[in-house]
Amino acid sequence: MVLVDTSAWIEWLTGSATGAKLNSQMPEQSDWLVPTMVQLELAKWLTREMGEDKADQVIAFTQVCQVIPLDTEIALAAAEACRAHKLATADAIIFATAHLRGATLLTCDAHFEGLPGVTLIGKASV
């Protein structure tokens, strides 16, 4: 199972140089975990940057993956991740979701570097 962080989604969707490096890391749709927090972040970013039609297409794609809603177990694990790893709330929710589901977190965000279960694909220099 792989949880693709919002940063990796954005790089992949925009076809950036980093997104090209992510191609081989992207999971099969059946192995793709999507927290509702990632859906929120994607919908917000896509609507602003690419328009509502693209946002609707991507959210429709996420809905045929394994969508993981925020629940009490994830919320409490995220609170601990905030404390232990100094993560922002949204990042802690995403990290905790991956950890609790035994998934690899695929990200391009450096603040996840060194955390267990994380595959970091660094952003390409511009």
PDB file of C-alpha atoms in Angstrom:
ATOM      1  CA  MET A   1       0.000   0.000   0.000  1.00  0.00           C
ATOM      2  CA  VAL A   2       1.177   3.501  -0.832  1.00  0.00           C
ATOM      3  CA  LEU A   3      -0.201   6.788   0.426  1.00  0.00           C
ATOM      4  CA  VAL A   4       0.694   9.535  -2.047  1.00  0.00           C
ATOM      5  CA  ASP A   5       1.093  12.862  -0.268  1.00  0.00           C
ATOM      6  CA  THR A   6      -0.437  15.985  -1.797  1.00  0.00           C
ATOM      7  CA  SER A   7       3.014  17.305  -2.732  1.00  0.00           C
ATOM      8  CA  ALA A   8       3.690  14.189  -4.817  1.00  0.00           C
ATOM      9  CA  TRP A   9       0.243  14.382  -6.422  1.00  0.00           C
ATOM     10  CA  ILE A  10       0.897  17.979  -7.490  1.00  0.00           C
ATOM     11  CA  GLU A  11       4.324  17.204  -8.950  1.00  0.00           C
ATOM     12  CA  TRP A  12       2.883  14.190 -10.786  1.00  0.00           C
ATOM     13  CA  LEU A  13      -0.189  16.033 -12.104  1.00  0.00           C
ATOM     14  CA  THR A  14       1.800  19.020 -13.335  1.00  0.00           C
ATOM     15  CA  GLY A  15       4.320  16.816 -15.139  1.00  0.00           C
ATOM     16  CA  SER A  16       7.266  18.496 -13.458  1.00  0.00           C
ATOM     17  CA  ALA A  17      10.778  17.039 -13.492  1.00  0.00           C
ATOM     18  CA  THR A  18      10.083  15.705 -10.005  1.00  0.00           C
ATOM     19  CA  GLY A  19       6.785  14.307 -11.251  1.00  0.00           C
ATOM     20  CA  ALA A  20       8.701  12.362 -13.906  1.00  0.00           C
ATOM     21  CA  LYS A  21      10.827  10.813 -11.134  1.00  0.00           C
ATOM     22  CA  LEU A  22       7.606   9.823  -9.349  1.00  0.00           C
ATOM     23  CA  ASN A  23       6.144   7.893 -12.300  1.00  0.00           C
ATOM     24  CA  SER A  24       7.878   4.650 -11.366  1.00  0.00           C
ATOM     25  CA  GLN A  25       6.846   5.050  -7.713  1.00  0.00           C
ATOM     26  CA  MET A  26       3.117   5.524  -8.270  1.00  0.00           C
ATOM     27  CA  PRO A  27       1.081   2.542  -7.043  1.00  0.00           C
ATOM     28  CA  GLU A  28      -1.539   0.526  -8.844  1.00  0.00           C
ATOM     29  CA  GLN A  29      -4.933   2.077  -8.190  1.00  0.00           C
ATOM     30  CA  SER A  30      -5.914  -0.844  -5.931  1.00  0.00           C
ATOM     31  CA  ASP A  31      -2.848  -0.211  -3.703  1.00  0.00           C
ATOM     32  CA  TRP A  32      -3.328   3.552  -3.493  1.00  0.00           C
ATOM     33  CA  LEU A  33      -4.503   4.985  -0.158  1.00  0.00           C
ATOM     34  CA  VAL A  34      -6.095   8.433  -0.225  1.00  0.00           C
ATOM     35  CA  PRO A  35      -6.859  10.142   3.089  1.00  0.00           C
ATOM     36  CA  THR A  36      -9.767  12.553   3.003  1.00  0.00           C
ATOM     37  CA  MET A  37      -7.204  15.211   4.045  1.00  0.00           C
ATOM     38  CA  VAL A  38      -5.399  14.672   0.723  1.00  0.00           C
ATOM     39  CA  GLN A  39      -8.716  14.936  -1.125  1.00  0.00           C
ATOM     40  CA  LEU A  40      -9.327  18.281   0.608  1.00  0.00           C
ATOM     41  CA  GLU A  41      -5.849  19.610  -0.228  1.00  0.00           C
ATOM     42  CA  LEU A  42      -6.083  18.401  -3.831  1.00  0.00           C
ATOM     43  CA  ALA A  43      -9.546  19.861  -4.382  1.00  0.00           C
ATOM     44  CA  LYS A  44      -8.399  23.206  -3.003  1.00  0.00           C
ATOM     45  CA  TRP A  45      -5.175  23.335  -5.050  1.00  0.00           C
ATOM     46  CA  LEU A  46      -6.621  21.929  -8.281  1.00  0.00           C
ATOM     47  CA  THR A  47      -9.630  24.250  -8.294  1.00  0.00           C
ATOM     48  CA  ARG A  48      -7.351  27.257  -7.786  1.00  0.00           C
ATOM     49  CA  GLU A  49      -4.559  26.220 -10.180  1.00  0.00           C
ATOM     50  CA  MET A  50      -6.195  24.035 -12.861  1.00  0.00           C
ATOM     51  CA  GLY A  51      -9.926  24.679 -12.639  1.00  0.00           C
ATOM     52  CA  GLU A  52     -12.992  22.843 -11.414  1.00  0.00           C
ATOM     53  CA  ASP A  53     -13.099  20.323 -14.277  1.00  0.00           C
ATOM     54  CA  LYS A  54      -9.590  19.033 -13.502  1.00  0.00           C
ATOM     55  CA  ALA A  55     -10.384  19.001  -9.776  1.00  0.00           C
ATOM     56  CA  ASP A  56     -13.518  16.942 -10.453  1.00  0.00           C
ATOM     57  CA  GLN A  57     -11.547  14.465 -12.606  1.00  0.00           C
ATOM     58  CA  VAL A  58      -8.828  13.939 -10.005  1.00  0.00           C
ATOM     59  CA  ILE A  59     -11.251  13.615  -7.097  1.00  0.00           C
ATOM     60  CA  ALA A  60     -13.227  11.066  -9.144  1.00  0.00           C
ATOM     61  CA  PHE A  61      -9.973   9.112  -9.589  1.00  0.00           C
ATOM     62  CA  THR A  62      -9.313   9.210  -5.840  1.00  0.00           C
ATOM     63  CA  GLN A  63     -12.760   7.806  -5.126  1.00  0.00           C
ATOM     64  CA  VAL A  64     -11.916   4.523  -6.850  1.00  0.00           C
ATOM     65  CA  CYS A  65      -8.768   4.221  -4.716  1.00  0.00           C
ATOM     66  CA  GLN A  66      -8.944   3.276  -1.034  1.00  0.00           C
ATOM     67  CA  VAL A  67     -10.285   6.437   0.613  1.00  0.00           C
ATOM     68  CA  ILE A  68      -9.442   6.668   4.316  1.00  0.00           C
ATOM     69  CA  PRO A  69     -11.610   9.065   6.348  1.00  0.00           C
ATOM     70  CA  LEU A  70     -10.276  10.874   9.378  1.00  0.00           C
ATOM     71  CA  ASP A  71     -11.410   9.015  12.490  1.00  0.00           C
ATOM     72  CA  THR A  72     -10.556   9.132  16.185  1.00  0.00           C
ATOM     73  CA  GLU A  73      -7.705   6.614  15.921  1.00  0.00           C
ATOM     74  CA  ILE A  74      -6.029   8.621  13.160  1.00  0.00           C
ATOM     75  CA  ALA A  75      -6.691  11.918  14.962  1.00  0.00           C
ATOM     76  CA  LEU A  76      -4.997  10.694  18.143  1.00  0.00           C
ATOM     77  CA  ALA A  77      -2.045   9.240  16.223  1.00  0.00           C
ATOM     78  CA  ALA A  78      -1.756  12.538  14.329  1.00  0.00           C
ATOM     79  CA  ALA A  79      -1.676  14.476  17.597  1.00  0.00           C
ATOM     80  CA  GLU A  80       1.238  12.288  18.689  1.00  0.00           C
ATOM     81  CA  ALA A  81       2.970  12.794  15.317  1.00  0.00           C
ATOM     82  CA  CYS A  82       2.613  16.567  15.740  1.00  0.00           C
ATOM     83  CA  ARG A  83       4.317  16.324  19.099  1.00  0.00           C
ATOM     84  CA  ALA A  84       6.984  13.772  18.246  1.00  0.00           C
ATOM     85  CA  HIS A  85       7.940  14.963  14.763  1.00  0.00           C
ATOM     86  CA  LYS A  86       6.930  18.643  14.831  1.00  0.00           C
ATOM     87  CA  LEU A  87       4.560  18.169  11.889  1.00  0.00           C
ATOM     88  CA  ALA A  88       1.780  20.550  10.909  1.00  0.00           C
ATOM     89  CA  THR A  89      -1.699  19.167  11.509  1.00  0.00           C
ATOM     90  CA  ALA A  90      -2.480  18.171   7.907  1.00  0.00           C
ATOM     91  CA  ASP A  91       0.927  16.517   7.493  1.00  0.00           C
ATOM     92  CA  ALA A  92       0.514  14.683  10.785  1.00  0.00           C
ATOM     93  CA  ILE A  93      -2.879  13.340   9.682  1.00  0.00           C
ATOM     94  CA  ILE A  94      -1.382  12.099   6.415  1.00  0.00           C
ATOM     95  CA  PHE A  95       1.650  10.571   8.187  1.00  0.00           C
ATOM     96  CA  ALA A  96      -0.510   8.915  10.855  1.00  0.00           C
ATOM     97  CA  THR A  97      -2.882   7.505   8.239  1.00  0.00           C
ATOM     98  CA  ALA A  98       0.013   5.878   6.372  1.00  0.00           C
ATOM     99  CA  HIS A  99       1.546   4.547   9.586  1.00  0.00           C
ATOM    100  CA  LEU A 100      -1.694   3.060  10.933  1.00  0.00           C
ATOM    101  CA  ARG A 101      -2.476   1.399   7.594  1.00  0.00           C
ATOM    102  CA  GLY A 102       1.050  -0.026   7.212  1.00  0.00           C
ATOM    103  CA  ALA A 103       1.524   1.973   4.027  1.00  0.00           C
ATOM    104  CA  THR A 104       4.542   3.731   2.586  1.00  0.00           C
ATOM    105  CA  LEU A 105       4.166   7.513   2.471  1.00  0.00           C
ATOM    106  CA  LEU A 106       5.360   8.828  -0.900  1.00  0.00           C
ATOM    107  CA  THR A 107       6.144  12.530  -0.663  1.00  0.00           C
ATOM    108  CA  CYS A 108       8.186  15.392  -2.062  1.00  0.00           C
ATOM    109  CA  ASP A 109       8.073  17.408   1.179  1.00  0.00           C
ATOM    110  CA  ALA A 110      11.454  17.574   2.925  1.00  0.00           C
ATOM    111  CA  HIS A 111       9.898  17.910   6.391  1.00  0.00           C
ATOM    112  CA  PHE A 112       9.069  14.173   6.217  1.00  0.00           C
ATOM    113  CA  GLU A 113      12.744  13.285   5.674  1.00  0.00           C
ATOM    114  CA  GLY A 114      14.019  10.586   7.998  1.00  0.00           C
ATOM    115  CA  LEU A 115      10.604   9.566   9.299  1.00  0.00           C
ATOM    116  CA  PRO A 116       9.794   5.842   9.312  1.00  0.00           C
ATOM    117  CA  GLY A 117       7.859   4.492   6.355  1.00  0.00           C
ATOM    118  CA  VAL A 118       8.533   7.536   4.176  1.00  0.00           C
ATOM    119  CA  THR A 119       9.839   7.540   0.606  1.00  0.00           C
ATOM    120  CA  LEU A 120      11.053  11.050  -0.145  1.00  0.00           C
ATOM    121  CA  ILE A 121      11.512  12.106  -3.765  1.00  0.00           C
ATOM    122  CA  GLY A 122      13.294  15.451  -3.541  1.00  0.00           C
ATOM    123  CA  LYS A 123      12.064  18.288  -5.675  1.00  0.00           C
ATOM    124  CA  ALA A 124      14.171  18.911  -8.752  1.00  0.00           C
ATOM    125  CA  SER A 125      16.158  22.138  -8.869  1.00  0.00           C
ATOM    126  CA  VAL A 126      14.718  24.745 -11.201  1.00  0.00           C
TER     127      VAL A 126
END
